[in-house]
Amino acid sequence: MKAAAVWVATRTILLLCVFGVLVLPGPDVTSDVSVIYQGWFEVLRTGTYPLDDVTWQYPPAAALPILAPGALPFLSYPHAFFLLCLLCDAAVFGLLLYAGRRPGKSPAGAWVWVAGVPLLGPTVYARYDLMVTAVAVAALLAGIRRPALLGALAGFGALLKVWPALLLAGTRRGRETLRSWGAGALAGALTLLACAAAMPGALAFLTFQRDRGTEVESLGSLVFHVARNFGWDGQVLLNYGSVEFLGPGVPIVSRAALLLTAAVFGWLVWWRLRAREFGPTTLADAAFAAVLLFTATSRVISPQYMVWLVGLAAVCLVFEGSRMRPAAKMVLAATFVTVLEFPIWFTHVVHSDLWGIVLLTVRNGLLVAASVSACRVLWRQTITEPGLREAAVLPAQAEGANRELQKS
């Protein structure tokens, strides 16, 4: 009941923030809902995707959370959106609390969610990423026993915001992988076909996403934050819906980020091919590690991305004795630093002053450290430790065989 009480108290504060009763310093984080989302809502209601708006950079099923506030016509669009986020937040908390009460499980996962979400501040209720995270958490918890349901939810989630496809990285080889990956492909294909049949422009997001640059909060942006203090003559402008660097060297850094993302994908494939043992925690651990890698290396690290990591860390810690605790703690710390760099001191980030650089260095450094920690745990649990056990068993078996021969 303590967790429920803390959840109610912290979520009340979040609602007061997004409803404008309490105001944090910095830019208004709710404007994305009242201006951008509501604008998309009006276009989507006419039966087409926002084809003339380059800020529409999301897979076609993203239309569903944007249209969802229309189900509450007695409320204004922003207020309906915030309340739907609250309901998704409550659903995730309930799932984690229920899962944590089962044998061999822990309430720590629910506590990670209770504490982690408010650390991000009002931004968490002013973006649709919390809704996507709810689908991802449900998928991983269902995947413990129902791989087909895991796949179906992951496939649908991928059509909401791509990254839930990574939830399938740690499925056990054989029948479980066939069922989950098959269900994911089918659910994704059916969702895509339904969206394409419902409205034109379902794939327009691909072009808009391809043309993005280096966002000012990303790992690669630190190059330009430092360079601005030594005469770099580029600019910081609102571009493709986010504040990005434009100028000399930006395309090179953006391409380097894409190459780094491709490299970590190659590492995931290599890990999966070498993995010897898929234990009860591997599914959640692999999903957490994969999303950490792709977030840390992305050209864009928007503040709301942190809720993905909080949700996945929470699922990992549902398992008693989870070895992802160090990485989860670093994610929680990074989430707190995120609310400091956006919205509270975002002007320092935009101006690339010392405080802005320090905040970004700490936040992105924590993400990199969490990625390394999570990958080391995953490697040890599935490759190193099973290999050591096998190496220890073989001499023992040989010695036993020799004894039997001597007796005979």
XYZ file of C-alpha atoms in Angstrom:
408
model
C 0.000 0.000 0.000
C 2.970 2.332 0.517
C 3.788 2.134 -3.189
C 0.168 2.973 -4.062
C 0.198 5.982 -1.726
C 3.440 7.292 -3.232
C 2.044 6.723 -6.728
C -1.077 8.773 -5.927
C 0.953 11.598 -4.356
C 3.511 11.878 -7.162
C 0.937 11.601 -9.931
C -1.163 14.309 -8.324
C 1.859 16.604 -8.543
C 2.397 15.642 -12.202
C -1.238 16.441 -13.017
C -0.969 19.788 -11.252
C 2.056 20.528 -13.440
C 0.464 19.637 -16.778
C -2.786 21.398 -15.842
C -0.777 24.557 -15.151
C -1.351 24.824 -11.410
C 2.335 24.218 -10.696
C 4.849 25.589 -13.188
C 8.455 24.447 -13.632
C 11.057 26.901 -14.957
C 11.891 26.666 -18.633
C 9.767 26.146 -21.752
C 6.170 24.953 -21.539
C 6.387 21.190 -22.082
C 2.639 20.877 -22.694
C 2.720 22.900 -25.918
C 3.469 19.744 -27.914
C 0.039 18.448 -26.915
C -1.939 21.681 -27.240
C -0.311 22.746 -30.518
C 1.396 19.863 -32.366
C -0.691 16.864 -31.250
C -3.951 18.767 -31.474
C -2.989 19.973 -34.936
C -2.324 16.403 -36.026
C -5.615 15.376 -34.450
C -7.507 17.840 -36.614
C -5.760 16.578 -39.761
C -6.202 12.891 -38.897
C -9.917 13.460 -38.336
C -10.217 14.401 -42.013
C -9.007 10.940 -43.055
C -5.360 11.534 -43.954
C -1.969 11.562 -42.269
C -0.226 14.970 -41.871
C 1.567 14.711 -45.224
C 2.644 18.355 -45.271
C 4.065 18.392 -41.756
C 7.707 17.258 -41.444
C 7.297 16.942 -37.670
C 5.150 13.852 -38.292
C 7.977 11.318 -37.939
C 6.152 8.393 -36.390
C 4.907 5.012 -37.650
C 1.288 4.971 -38.800
C -0.247 3.452 -35.653
C 0.862 6.584 -33.780
C -2.383 8.026 -35.106
C -4.214 5.981 -32.443
C -2.855 7.751 -29.329
C -3.168 11.097 -31.133
C -6.834 10.399 -31.912
C -7.603 8.777 -28.538
C -8.493 12.034 -26.685
C -11.430 12.338 -29.069
C -13.061 9.581 -27.015
C -13.461 12.152 -24.214
C -15.318 14.962 -26.034
C -16.460 16.540 -22.763
C -12.829 17.553 -22.078
C -10.453 19.793 -23.974
C -7.934 17.915 -26.120
C -4.934 18.536 -23.817
C -6.826 17.625 -20.656
C -8.143 14.423 -22.232
C -4.634 13.505 -23.366
C -3.157 14.035 -19.901
C -5.838 11.877 -18.281
C -5.242 9.078 -20.791
C -1.533 9.194 -19.911
C -2.497 8.926 -16.240
C -4.598 5.831 -17.001
C -1.698 4.209 -18.875
C 0.606 5.074 -15.983
C -1.838 3.416 -13.551
C -2.091 0.348 -15.797
C 1.698 -0.113 -15.839
C 1.880 0.319 -12.076
C -0.876 -2.270 -11.607
C 0.833 -4.782 -13.905
C 4.180 -4.405 -12.147
C 2.589 -4.604 -8.707
C 0.692 -7.776 -9.656
C 3.749 -9.377 -11.248
C 5.904 -8.519 -8.228
C 3.644 -10.460 -5.872
C 4.108 -13.779 -7.648
C 6.580 -16.419 -6.383
C 10.182 -15.590 -7.207
C 9.305 -11.996 -8.061
C 9.936 -8.689 -6.301
C 8.041 -5.410 -5.682
C 11.222 -3.540 -6.677
C 9.971 -3.252 -10.260
C 6.846 -1.394 -9.173
C 8.974 0.942 -7.029
C 11.245 1.735 -9.998
C 8.149 2.820 -11.931
C 6.678 4.770 -9.014
C 9.925 6.707 -8.535
C 11.183 6.916 -12.122
C 8.162 8.434 -13.866
C 7.908 11.610 -11.729
C 11.681 12.100 -11.992
C 11.095 13.041 -15.634
C 8.704 15.806 -14.616
C 5.590 16.899 -16.547
C 7.145 15.962 -19.898
C 6.179 12.352 -19.192
C 2.452 13.217 -19.439
C 2.939 15.606 -22.345
C 4.170 13.027 -24.895
C 2.628 9.767 -26.093
C 5.748 7.738 -25.191
C 4.224 6.659 -21.873
C 1.416 4.960 -23.813
C 3.958 3.082 -25.937
C 5.855 2.082 -22.800
C 2.644 0.650 -21.352
C 2.357 -1.647 -24.389
C 6.025 -2.665 -24.016
C 5.726 -3.467 -20.296
C 2.588 -5.520 -20.924
C 4.386 -7.379 -23.737
C 7.416 -8.323 -21.609
C 5.347 -9.416 -18.626
C 3.087 -11.486 -20.901
C 6.126 -12.945 -22.661
C 7.172 -14.813 -19.519
C 4.503 -17.406 -20.316
C 2.906 -16.374 -23.605
C 5.454 -15.770 -26.363
C 2.787 -15.274 -29.027
C 1.190 -12.464 -27.025
C 4.630 -10.936 -26.501
C 5.175 -10.957 -30.256
C 1.751 -9.529 -31.075
C 2.161 -6.634 -28.634
C 5.746 -5.977 -29.751
C 4.670 -5.942 -33.405
C 1.845 -3.543 -32.670
C 4.142 -1.415 -30.494
C 6.679 -1.189 -33.322
C 3.976 0.461 -35.446
C 3.476 2.964 -32.632
C 7.134 3.984 -32.239
C 9.534 1.375 -33.721
C 11.625 0.622 -30.604
C 9.272 -2.068 -29.145
C 10.535 -4.364 -31.923
C 13.681 -4.696 -29.770
C 11.625 -6.488 -27.103
C 12.060 -9.675 -29.163
C 15.877 -9.610 -28.971
C 16.048 -12.008 -26.020
C 13.446 -14.649 -26.875
C 14.531 -18.211 -26.222
C 15.742 -20.021 -29.341
C 13.495 -22.538 -31.034
C 9.728 -22.679 -30.705
C 9.504 -19.574 -28.496
C 11.338 -17.426 -31.037
C 9.290 -18.799 -33.922
C 6.020 -18.090 -32.115
C 6.932 -14.626 -30.841
C 8.681 -13.381 -33.975
C 5.974 -14.840 -36.191
C 3.228 -13.217 -34.128
C 5.159 -9.938 -34.173
C 5.539 -9.963 -37.945
C 1.862 -10.816 -38.413
C 0.635 -8.174 -35.969
C 2.906 -5.544 -37.511
C 1.834 -6.397 -41.049
C -1.873 -6.380 -40.185
C -1.535 -3.073 -38.337
C 0.345 -1.508 -41.241
C -2.221 -2.760 -43.765
C -5.080 -1.459 -41.639
C -3.455 1.960 -41.322
C -2.644 2.151 -45.046
C -6.203 1.151 -45.929
C -7.711 3.656 -43.508
C -5.755 6.752 -44.599
C -3.248 7.812 -47.264
C 0.308 8.667 -46.243
C 0.940 5.833 -43.801
C 4.645 5.633 -44.769
C 5.378 9.361 -45.045
C 7.235 9.235 -41.725
C 10.125 7.340 -43.322
C 11.261 10.327 -45.386
C 10.801 12.814 -42.562
C 12.774 10.634 -40.108
C 15.596 10.068 -42.603
C 16.239 13.791 -42.976
C 16.786 14.515 -39.282
C 20.090 15.943 -38.066
C 21.892 15.991 -34.710
C 19.601 17.041 -31.883
C 21.124 19.235 -29.152
C 20.633 16.650 -26.385
C 22.191 13.677 -28.168
C 25.573 12.122 -27.464
C 27.005 13.449 -30.733
C 25.813 16.963 -29.967
C 28.519 17.317 -27.307
C 31.025 17.766 -30.153
C 29.263 20.942 -31.250
C 28.458 22.202 -27.765
C 32.189 22.254 -27.046
C 33.096 23.498 -30.555
C 30.765 26.511 -30.205
C 32.978 27.744 -27.391
C 35.974 27.637 -29.733
C 34.537 29.498 -32.700
C 32.413 26.916 -34.548
C 30.040 28.952 -36.706
C 27.068 26.606 -36.904
C 23.561 27.302 -35.631
C 21.021 25.903 -33.205
C 17.592 25.936 -34.828
C 14.202 24.282 -34.561
C 14.427 21.718 -37.354
C 12.150 18.752 -38.094
C 10.318 19.268 -34.820
C 13.345 19.386 -32.505
C 16.172 21.766 -31.625
C 19.118 20.650 -33.749
C 22.605 21.740 -34.746
C 23.006 22.917 -38.342
C 26.321 23.806 -39.910
C 29.789 22.479 -40.784
C 30.450 18.921 -39.670
C 26.884 18.140 -38.613
C 26.242 15.635 -41.455
C 29.466 13.817 -40.526
C 28.463 13.464 -36.866
C 24.943 12.407 -37.855
C 26.342 9.697 -40.127
C 28.728 8.607 -37.377
C 25.751 8.222 -35.023
C 24.002 6.023 -37.598
C 27.146 3.924 -38.002
C 27.415 3.568 -34.230
C 23.791 2.445 -34.078
C 24.522 -0.104 -36.810
C 27.543 -1.302 -34.799
C 25.499 -1.886 -31.629
C 22.918 -3.746 -33.711
C 25.765 -5.943 -34.939
C 26.806 -6.536 -31.325
C 23.249 -7.638 -30.469
C 23.246 -10.106 -33.356
C 26.652 -11.421 -32.294
C 25.453 -11.785 -28.695
C 22.360 -13.683 -29.770
C 24.379 -16.065 -31.954
C 26.836 -16.800 -29.130
C 24.359 -16.973 -26.238
C 24.438 -20.416 -24.594
C 21.672 -20.069 -22.033
C 18.395 -18.127 -22.031
C 17.283 -17.887 -18.414
C 14.065 -16.491 -16.910
C 15.444 -12.929 -16.899
C 17.041 -12.953 -20.358
C 13.971 -11.653 -22.190
C 13.692 -8.508 -20.064
C 17.460 -8.054 -19.687
C 18.069 -8.227 -23.439
C 15.232 -5.784 -24.171
C 16.604 -3.336 -21.584
C 20.156 -3.593 -22.926
C 19.029 -3.261 -26.555
C 16.899 -0.154 -25.980
C 19.670 1.396 -23.875
C 22.148 0.889 -26.727
C 19.864 2.340 -29.354
C 18.887 5.303 -27.159
C 22.458 6.219 -26.227
C 23.680 6.100 -29.850
C 20.691 7.852 -31.429
C 20.974 11.158 -33.299
C 18.095 12.300 -31.091
C 17.722 11.743 -27.344
C 14.494 13.505 -26.510
C 13.658 13.742 -22.775
C 10.605 11.495 -23.098
C 12.791 8.599 -24.268
C 13.762 8.091 -20.640
C 10.322 6.691 -19.819
C 11.072 3.745 -22.145
C 14.138 2.914 -20.106
C 12.361 3.369 -16.766
C 9.642 0.948 -17.885
C 12.100 -1.703 -19.081
C 14.274 -1.318 -15.974
C 11.145 -1.845 -13.876
C 10.355 -5.108 -15.667
C 13.934 -6.326 -15.097
C 13.677 -5.652 -11.372
C 10.396 -7.555 -11.113
C 12.674 -10.611 -10.972
C 14.050 -11.234 -7.510
C 17.814 -10.900 -7.403
C 17.979 -9.154 -10.785
C 21.530 -8.236 -11.728
C 20.336 -5.197 -13.691
C 20.074 -3.098 -10.521
C 23.251 -1.031 -11.190
C 22.078 -0.173 -14.724
C 18.558 0.590 -13.432
C 19.967 2.965 -10.800
C 21.990 4.767 -13.472
C 18.857 5.133 -15.600
C 16.975 6.652 -12.648
C 19.853 9.078 -12.063
C 19.926 9.965 -15.776
C 16.170 10.558 -15.683
C 16.569 13.071 -12.863
C 19.378 14.869 -14.710
C 17.120 14.936 -17.788
C 14.463 17.033 -16.060
C 17.233 19.446 -15.053
C 18.454 19.857 -18.632
C 14.874 19.957 -19.977
C 12.880 21.948 -19.187
C 14.456 23.577 -16.121
C 17.818 24.685 -17.549
C 17.231 24.121 -21.249
C 18.416 27.640 -22.069
C 21.886 26.627 -20.828
C 21.809 23.637 -23.193
C 20.705 25.743 -26.156
C 23.441 28.290 -25.500
C 26.111 25.597 -24.986
C 27.392 27.225 -21.824
C 29.392 25.359 -19.173
C 26.373 24.330 -17.087
C 24.511 23.046 -20.137
C 27.542 21.007 -21.249
C 27.974 19.582 -17.738
C 24.320 18.494 -17.562
C 24.443 16.804 -20.964
C 27.779 15.148 -20.241
C 26.471 13.699 -16.981
C 23.149 12.548 -18.456
C 24.630 11.020 -21.590
C 27.557 9.592 -19.617
C 25.093 7.825 -17.323
C 23.287 6.385 -20.357
C 26.546 5.091 -21.829
C 27.602 3.629 -18.464
C 24.188 1.984 -18.019
C 24.455 0.518 -21.525
C 27.881 -0.967 -20.811
C 26.727 -2.334 -17.453
C 23.587 -3.918 -18.891
C 25.502 -5.488 -21.787
C 28.135 -6.931 -19.439
C 25.445 -8.510 -17.264
C 23.694 -9.926 -20.319
C 26.954 -11.336 -21.733
C 28.008 -12.914 -18.449
C 24.641 -14.500 -17.701
C 24.134 -16.003 -21.140
C 27.665 -16.688 -22.425
C 30.501 -16.454 -19.897
C 28.957 -18.177 -16.874
C 27.260 -21.019 -18.813
C 30.572 -21.582 -20.610
C 32.468 -21.794 -17.317
C 29.966 -24.306 -15.959
C 30.332 -26.446 -19.066
C 34.136 -26.270 -18.811
C 33.950 -27.399 -15.167
C 31.559 -30.261 -15.905
C 33.651 -31.853 -18.683
C 36.702 -32.722 -16.506
C 34.404 -34.078 -13.817
C 32.644 -36.275 -16.372
C 35.997 -37.494 -17.733
C 37.211 -38.336 -14.233
C 34.010 -40.252 -13.528
C 34.404 -42.225 -16.742
C 38.007 -43.134 -15.842
C 36.912 -44.429 -12.466
C 34.271 -46.611 -14.069
C 36.868 -48.041 -16.446
C 39.249 -48.792 -13.575
C 36.495 -50.604 -11.657
C 35.668 -52.724 -14.649
